[in-house]
Amino acid sequence: MTHRHNATTPSGRFLKPWLRGAEWQRPGIQSATAAFLYLAIAACLLWRSTFAGRVFVPAGLLSGMYPWHSASATELWNPLRWDSVAQFYPWRLFAARTLHTGFVPLWNPYQFCGTPFLANSQSAVFYPLNALFWILHTAAAFNASALVHLALCGWFTWLLARRGGCSFAAAFTAGTVMAFGAWEVQWLQLPTFLETSCWIPLILAAMLAVYQRRGSFWLHGACIAAGTGCMLLAGHLQIAFYGFLAGGLWLMALMVRAARDTNPRRCLALAAAVVGFASVGALLGMCQVLPGMELARLSHRTAPATGVGYQAYSEYALQPGELIGAFLPQFFGSDTNRSWPYWGFYQQSIAPGVSLPVRHNAAETAIYVGVAPLLLAGFGILAMLRRHHARWLAAGASLLSGTALLMALGTPINRLFYFVVPGFSSTGSPARVLVIFTLGIALLAAVGVDAVAERQPTRREMLLVFGGAVLALCVALRLTVGELAMRPQGAPSLAQAIGHTGADWLAVAVAVIAVLGATLFSSRHPARAPMAVAVLVVLELMRAGWGINPTSPARAVYPVTDSIRYLQQHAGHSRVWPVNQQWSLYQTPPAVLPPNACTVYGLRDVQGYDSLFSGLYKHAADTAALPNRAGLRDSSPAEVGNMVFIQDPASALGRQMAVRWMVRLPANAEGSALPSVGTTPALSAQGEMSIYHVDGLPRASVCVTDRGPAVAGARCTWLKDAATRVDLSVSTPQQAVLILRDARFPGWRAMVDGRRQRIEPAGPDGIFRMVAVPAGVHNVRFAYQPASYRLGLYLSGLAFALISFFSSCGIGSYRRSNYHAAG
């Protein structure tokens, strides 16, 4: 198949003032132009962090907590955006610091008394483009990563649309919708979402190239493998699964087309080639995936899929009434607008026949792709029905968007994945599959742009598209009205919601008029209509995405206060114990040194926040939990099951965790009325936090037995205390055991004077490590060398060698073809 559009197409003639003559005919020039334009649009969208000296981290969320509390805090609370500050910034900073010392960050000693780090897939240590975080200052790298990946997302989608036969302008529209639609923009400050999803269009483009047999087969195969590997290494396995789902649907569409155009053998050959290359890509990600699978098997999320769990999973899906967001993105408010805060909700079952409205999140319902792209997608569907030259591209895109929308709405199609795919029951909202919906609409819009430019639609076609859009808007409003009858107390009425969306209604009118004008005058102005539509889409999406993601001054990102400096000077090898008891989805929680903050400051913490952590540690922490609203002792707050607090300051567990300092809210803080610890604070920094000295057990001690007394006259000297290695000098007058009060996990090995020694469980629930030591002076080493990592690294190295071989074969084939063509 050949492209229908080249330098003589309308878009080519329109761009000739910039790139004249034969230069614009070169695919490399067009490709570079598209990439540059996407990067420029991304820079404009993120202008504050690109040009104004701010950082792309919502550090303003810290100012509502202690010890950074500020009475002038203005940023609205967003529990999902909080992850950017509480997870991704500490993790990226810790990984950069560890890599700069020459070691791979396999273990994080600053959370949960120690926890696997690489095995947390979102650490993304081996993701190639995360080198930005290892090279640049961590806070500045968030903006650089967002710019690069937005440009890649748009450019890869552009390549896919061009490979499908679309013109430059049409493909540019597709890339704009994919990169700057609401889904990518709403999730932008959680980098693994964009870093994972941006590779999906590249994989589909390479699959299409393999089917078309244009260019180098091996080079396109290498793109499939490399894209698949990067998608896994980027860290968000739920989005990676949706990428595999999109690839499977795309392969089905290609096989159907191959069966119609050629013999069935080609279908099997195509499937074998694509699956083979994708398998090599999956091997590339094994250095990240295998440790993650090991942690998942032992984590707090090991519960099997159940009917009750599936019901809760489906309830969190996109609500039918939230489809209004496809036309009016601000209908349910915004997390960055204090005069119109986000109030979208879903119904959560609390008893048979009884449900409670619970607040949703704007990112989980991000369906907006622009009104103009929706109208153009309608023309794309009509072009498919009338056998337009790109009808097969529209058919594949329709399959992607239709399947994704059904899954996002929580239909029974999700049951297949929830109960069959291992680990899928532990994923987040079903509506995150809207990333595939966005890609499908983007491709349909590209087909629609070319269809309108090539032939003016008939009155019947215009009536179908514009009338269908009006009908869809009316149906969405009707569904919204029905759901508003069960809205939470204090939520606005329909009239109030419509009154706050004047700008959205104006944008809808402008988009309808502009697309209508493009359809009516495309035949008179074929050179300008496609690019005018592309510019319209850019402006429409930029308006909706402007200001969605807050920025902050660099100095606001985890500043070092007087109380933190005191802990850094006095903590030594011991741990700190921030006493936190509650969290919130609706307002800034009353928290002190929230989970993972200690990772930034190099302090060892007993609490933590991660999507995967040891189930054994969670069980031990539950014993020190205070009864929650349901009367259960759960160390995780009801709002966030991925956090662990050691809640009871009177519990003996904290002292067994080698705690030397307890940290609490300052006396004048709201929510500071906790049980007394019976001592005077060692430091009470006004407006920061109160610090108490705790007589906890030493982190390393020589004892007679696990629960026995310390050996009289024994000494334990620290030689090395690093992330993945602890060296101790032990002197004991009798045979004893060395207890290291760090979390026990498979992969830790102990050596006593160079000889392997078995690690035994110690402490409550066996969460700590213990080795036997004979009388005398000995050197004891604990080293973290998980077998899952070593095996995964071997498989990834093998896959990298294969991809390099595919690439060399492809480049060699390309050079030979050019040589023969020149001859």
mmCIF file of N, CA and C in Angstrom, residues 34-35 38 149-181 184 194 197-206 208 250 393 397 400 435-436 438-446:
data_model
loop_
_atom_site.group_PDB
_atom_site.id
_atom_site.type_symbol
_atom_site.label_atom_id
_atom_site.label_comp_id
_atom_site.label_asym_id
_atom_site.label_seq_id
_atom_site.Cartn_x
_atom_site.Cartn_y
_atom_site.Cartn_z
ATOM 1 N N ALA A 34 7.156 17.299 12.340
ATOM 2 C CA ALA A 34 6.100 16.879 13.266
ATOM 3 C C ALA A 34 6.643 16.751 14.688
ATOM 4 N N ALA A 35 7.801 16.124 14.843
ATOM 5 C CA ALA A 35 8.379 15.947 16.180
ATOM 6 C C ALA A 35 8.661 17.302 16.828
ATOM 7 N N TYR A 38 5.362 18.982 17.991
ATOM 8 C CA TYR A 38 4.828 18.397 19.222
ATOM 9 C C TYR A 38 5.632 18.852 20.436
ATOM 10 N N HIS A 149 8.310 12.929 26.532
ATOM 11 C CA HIS A 149 7.323 11.866 26.319
ATOM 12 C C HIS A 149 6.047 12.389 25.658
ATOM 13 N N LEU A 150 5.670 13.625 25.911
ATOM 14 C CA LEU A 150 4.547 14.198 25.165
ATOM 15 C C LEU A 150 4.887 14.281 23.684
ATOM 16 N N ALA A 151 6.112 14.732 23.385
ATOM 17 C CA ALA A 151 6.539 14.810 21.984
ATOM 18 C C ALA A 151 6.589 13.419 21.353
ATOM 19 N N LEU A 152 7.105 12.434 22.080
ATOM 20 C CA LEU A 152 7.157 11.067 21.550
ATOM 21 C C LEU A 152 5.751 10.505 21.341
ATOM 22 N N CYS A 153 4.855 10.773 22.287
ATOM 23 C CA CYS A 153 3.483 10.269 22.172
ATOM 24 C C CYS A 153 2.819 10.814 20.914
ATOM 25 N N GLY A 154 2.945 12.114 20.690
ATOM 26 C CA GLY A 154 2.366 12.698 19.489
ATOM 27 C C GLY A 154 3.042 12.212 18.229
ATOM 28 N N TRP A 155 4.364 12.122 18.266
ATOM 29 C CA TRP A 155 5.109 11.732 17.061
ATOM 30 C C TRP A 155 4.849 10.274 16.694
ATOM 31 N N PHE A 156 4.821 9.382 17.667
ATOM 32 C CA PHE A 156 4.542 7.974 17.368
ATOM 33 C C PHE A 156 3.134 7.803 16.789
ATOM 34 N N THR A 157 2.178 8.572 17.314
ATOM 35 C CA THR A 157 0.823 8.503 16.754
ATOM 36 C C THR A 157 0.814 9.064 15.337
ATOM 37 N N TRP A 158 1.590 10.114 15.097
ATOM 38 C CA TRP A 158 1.737 10.668 13.749
ATOM 39 C C TRP A 158 2.298 9.606 12.795
ATOM 40 N N LEU A 159 3.317 8.891 13.245
ATOM 41 C CA LEU A 159 3.891 7.832 12.409
ATOM 42 C C LEU A 159 2.857 6.756 12.101
ATOM 43 N N LEU A 160 2.048 6.393 13.089
ATOM 44 C CA LEU A 160 1.018 5.382 12.885
ATOM 45 C C LEU A 160 -0.005 5.846 11.856
ATOM 46 N N ALA A 161 -0.472 7.085 11.989
ATOM 47 C CA ALA A 161 -1.450 7.596 11.031
ATOM 48 C C ALA A 161 -0.847 7.736 9.635
ATOM 49 N N ARG A 162 0.382 8.180 9.535
ATOM 50 C CA ARG A 162 1.043 8.287 8.219
ATOM 51 C C ARG A 162 1.224 6.909 7.596
ATOM 52 N N ARG A 163 1.593 5.957 8.416
ATOM 53 C CA ARG A 163 1.730 4.590 7.910
ATOM 54 C C ARG A 163 0.379 4.063 7.431
ATOM 55 N N GLY A 164 -0.699 4.544 8.016
ATOM 56 C CA GLY A 164 -2.032 4.140 7.600
ATOM 57 C C GLY A 164 -2.553 4.876 6.389
ATOM 58 N N GLY A 165 -1.771 5.785 5.813
ATOM 59 C CA GLY A 165 -2.167 6.460 4.580
ATOM 60 C C GLY A 165 -2.729 7.840 4.768
ATOM 61 N N CYS A 166 -2.585 8.446 5.944
ATOM 62 C CA CYS A 166 -3.129 9.785 6.188
ATOM 63 C C CYS A 166 -2.131 10.854 5.772
ATOM 64 N N SER A 167 -2.675 12.042 5.479
ATOM 65 C CA SER A 167 -1.832 13.172 5.098
ATOM 66 C C SER A 167 -1.092 13.717 6.306
ATOM 67 N N PHE A 168 -0.177 14.636 6.061
ATOM 68 C CA PHE A 168 0.589 15.238 7.148
ATOM 69 C C PHE A 168 -0.341 15.904 8.149
ATOM 70 N N ALA A 169 -1.263 16.733 7.660
ATOM 71 C CA ALA A 169 -2.158 17.468 8.559
ATOM 72 C C ALA A 169 -3.061 16.522 9.335
ATOM 73 N N ALA A 170 -3.593 15.512 8.670
ATOM 74 C CA ALA A 170 -4.471 14.558 9.347
ATOM 75 C C ALA A 170 -3.709 13.784 10.419
ATOM 76 N N ALA A 171 -2.511 13.329 10.083
ATOM 77 C CA ALA A 171 -1.699 12.605 11.058
ATOM 78 C C ALA A 171 -1.300 13.509 12.214
ATOM 79 N N PHE A 172 -1.054 14.790 11.900
ATOM 80 C CA PHE A 172 -0.710 15.729 12.967
ATOM 81 C C PHE A 172 -1.887 15.912 13.919
ATOM 82 N N THR A 173 -3.098 15.921 13.383
ATOM 83 C CA THR A 173 -4.289 15.999 14.228
ATOM 84 C C THR A 173 -4.374 14.785 15.149
ATOM 85 N N ALA A 174 -4.117 13.612 14.604
ATOM 86 C CA ALA A 174 -4.163 12.394 15.418
ATOM 87 C C ALA A 174 -3.153 12.461 16.554
ATOM 88 N N GLY A 175 -1.926 12.857 16.262
ATOM 89 C CA GLY A 175 -0.912 12.950 17.303
ATOM 90 C C GLY A 175 -1.253 13.964 18.373
ATOM 91 N N THR A 176 -1.886 15.064 17.962
ATOM 92 C CA THR A 176 -2.287 16.097 18.926
ATOM 93 C C THR A 176 -3.347 15.563 19.884
ATOM 94 N N VAL A 177 -4.328 14.846 19.348
ATOM 95 C CA VAL A 177 -5.391 14.301 20.184
ATOM 96 C C VAL A 177 -4.823 13.300 21.180
ATOM 97 N N MET A 178 -3.936 12.438 20.726
ATOM 98 C CA MET A 178 -3.390 11.413 21.608
ATOM 99 C C MET A 178 -2.511 12.016 22.699
ATOM 100 N N ALA A 179 -1.659 12.959 22.342
ATOM 101 C CA ALA A 179 -0.696 13.488 23.305
ATOM 102 C C ALA A 179 -1.296 14.523 24.239
ATOM 103 N N PHE A 180 -2.267 15.302 23.760
ATOM 104 C CA PHE A 180 -2.756 16.427 24.560
ATOM 105 C C PHE A 180 -4.233 16.300 24.916
ATOM 106 N N GLY A 181 -4.811 15.109 24.713
ATOM 107 C CA GLY A 181 -6.153 14.855 25.212
ATOM 108 C C GLY A 181 -6.151 14.815 26.729
ATOM 109 N N GLU A 184 -3.922 11.971 28.913
ATOM 110 C CA GLU A 184 -2.488 12.165 29.141
ATOM 111 C C GLU A 184 -2.233 13.379 30.027
ATOM 112 N N LEU A 194 2.340 8.259 31.310
ATOM 113 C CA LEU A 194 2.726 8.715 29.974
ATOM 114 C C LEU A 194 3.914 7.919 29.453
ATOM 115 N N SER A 197 2.346 4.616 28.196
ATOM 116 C CA SER A 197 1.354 4.691 27.116
ATOM 117 C C SER A 197 1.923 5.254 25.828
ATOM 118 N N CYS A 198 2.975 6.050 25.881
ATOM 119 C CA CYS A 198 3.474 6.683 24.659
ATOM 120 C C CYS A 198 4.033 5.662 23.665
ATOM 121 N N TRP A 199 4.388 4.451 24.132
ATOM 122 C CA TRP A 199 4.964 3.440 23.237
ATOM 123 C C TRP A 199 3.900 2.635 22.500
ATOM 124 N N ILE A 200 2.654 2.734 22.916
ATOM 125 C CA ILE A 200 1.602 1.932 22.282
ATOM 126 C C ILE A 200 1.454 2.259 20.794
ATOM 127 N N PRO A 201 1.340 3.549 20.392
ATOM 128 C CA PRO A 201 1.219 3.825 18.954
ATOM 129 C C PRO A 201 2.434 3.400 18.143
ATOM 130 N N LEU A 202 3.634 3.442 18.723
ATOM 131 C CA LEU A 202 4.813 2.982 17.980
ATOM 132 C C LEU A 202 4.713 1.495 17.694
ATOM 133 N N ILE A 203 4.276 0.724 18.681
ATOM 134 C CA ILE A 203 4.137 -0.720 18.483
ATOM 135 C C ILE A 203 3.119 -1.008 17.385
ATOM 136 N N LEU A 204 1.990 -0.306 17.411
ATOM 137 C CA LEU A 204 0.970 -0.519 16.380
ATOM 138 C C LEU A 204 1.486 -0.100 15.010
ATOM 139 N N ALA A 205 2.249 0.983 14.933
ATOM 140 C CA ALA A 205 2.812 1.422 13.656
ATOM 141 C C ALA A 205 3.788 0.390 13.103
ATOM 142 N N ALA A 206 4.620 -0.177 13.971
ATOM 143 C CA ALA A 206 5.569 -1.197 13.516
ATOM 144 C C ALA A 206 4.842 -2.464 13.079
ATOM 145 N N LEU A 208 1.886 -2.551 11.750
ATOM 146 C CA LEU A 208 1.315 -2.216 10.446
ATOM 147 C C LEU A 208 2.370 -2.271 9.362
ATOM 148 N N TRP A 250 -5.367 -4.877 17.442
ATOM 149 C CA TRP A 250 -4.790 -4.401 16.178
ATOM 150 C C TRP A 250 -4.352 -5.576 15.311
ATOM 151 N N LEU A 393 -8.018 1.436 8.337
ATOM 152 C CA LEU A 393 -7.475 2.148 9.493
ATOM 153 C C LEU A 393 -8.611 2.595 10.415
ATOM 154 N N ALA A 397 -9.314 1.442 14.263
ATOM 155 C CA ALA A 397 -9.481 2.466 15.296
ATOM 156 C C ALA A 397 -10.827 2.334 15.988
ATOM 157 N N LEU A 400 -10.607 -0.379 18.542
ATOM 158 C CA LEU A 400 -9.891 0.058 19.739
ATOM 159 C C LEU A 400 -10.779 0.921 20.631
ATOM 160 N N VAL A 435 -7.149 5.450 27.754
ATOM 161 C CA VAL A 435 -5.984 5.761 26.921
ATOM 162 C C VAL A 435 -6.118 5.105 25.551
ATOM 163 N N ILE A 436 -6.697 3.914 25.480
ATOM 164 C CA ILE A 436 -6.908 3.238 24.200
ATOM 165 C C ILE A 436 -8.078 3.884 23.456
ATOM 166 N N THR A 438 -8.769 7.038 23.571
ATOM 167 C CA THR A 438 -8.202 8.262 23.015
ATOM 168 C C THR A 438 -7.431 7.978 21.737
ATOM 169 N N LEU A 439 -6.650 6.896 21.722
ATOM 170 C CA LEU A 439 -5.899 6.544 20.522
ATOM 171 C C LEU A 439 -6.841 6.208 19.372
ATOM 172 N N GLY A 440 -7.905 5.462 19.647
ATOM 173 C CA GLY A 440 -8.851 5.123 18.591
ATOM 174 C C GLY A 440 -9.524 6.352 18.010
ATOM 175 N N ILE A 441 -9.970 7.285 18.863
ATOM 176 C CA ILE A 441 -10.600 8.512 18.377
ATOM 177 C C ILE A 441 -9.598 9.347 17.583
ATOM 178 N N ALA A 442 -8.354 9.374 18.020
ATOM 179 C CA ALA A 442 -7.327 10.140 17.305
ATOM 180 C C ALA A 442 -7.170 9.636 15.869
ATOM 181 N N LEU A 443 -7.118 8.324 15.689
ATOM 182 C CA LEU A 443 -6.974 7.761 14.345
ATOM 183 C C LEU A 443 -8.232 7.986 13.508
ATOM 184 N N LEU A 444 -9.398 7.856 14.119
ATOM 185 C CA LEU A 444 -10.636 8.125 13.391
ATOM 186 C C LEU A 444 -10.704 9.587 12.957
ATOM 187 N N ALA A 445 -10.261 10.492 13.819
ATOM 188 C CA ALA A 445 -10.251 11.909 13.454
ATOM 189 C C ALA A 445 -9.312 12.167 12.287
ATOM 190 N N ALA A 446 -8.182 11.474 12.248
ATOM 191 C CA ALA A 446 -7.250 11.641 11.122
ATOM 192 C C ALA A 446 -7.896 11.202 9.816
#
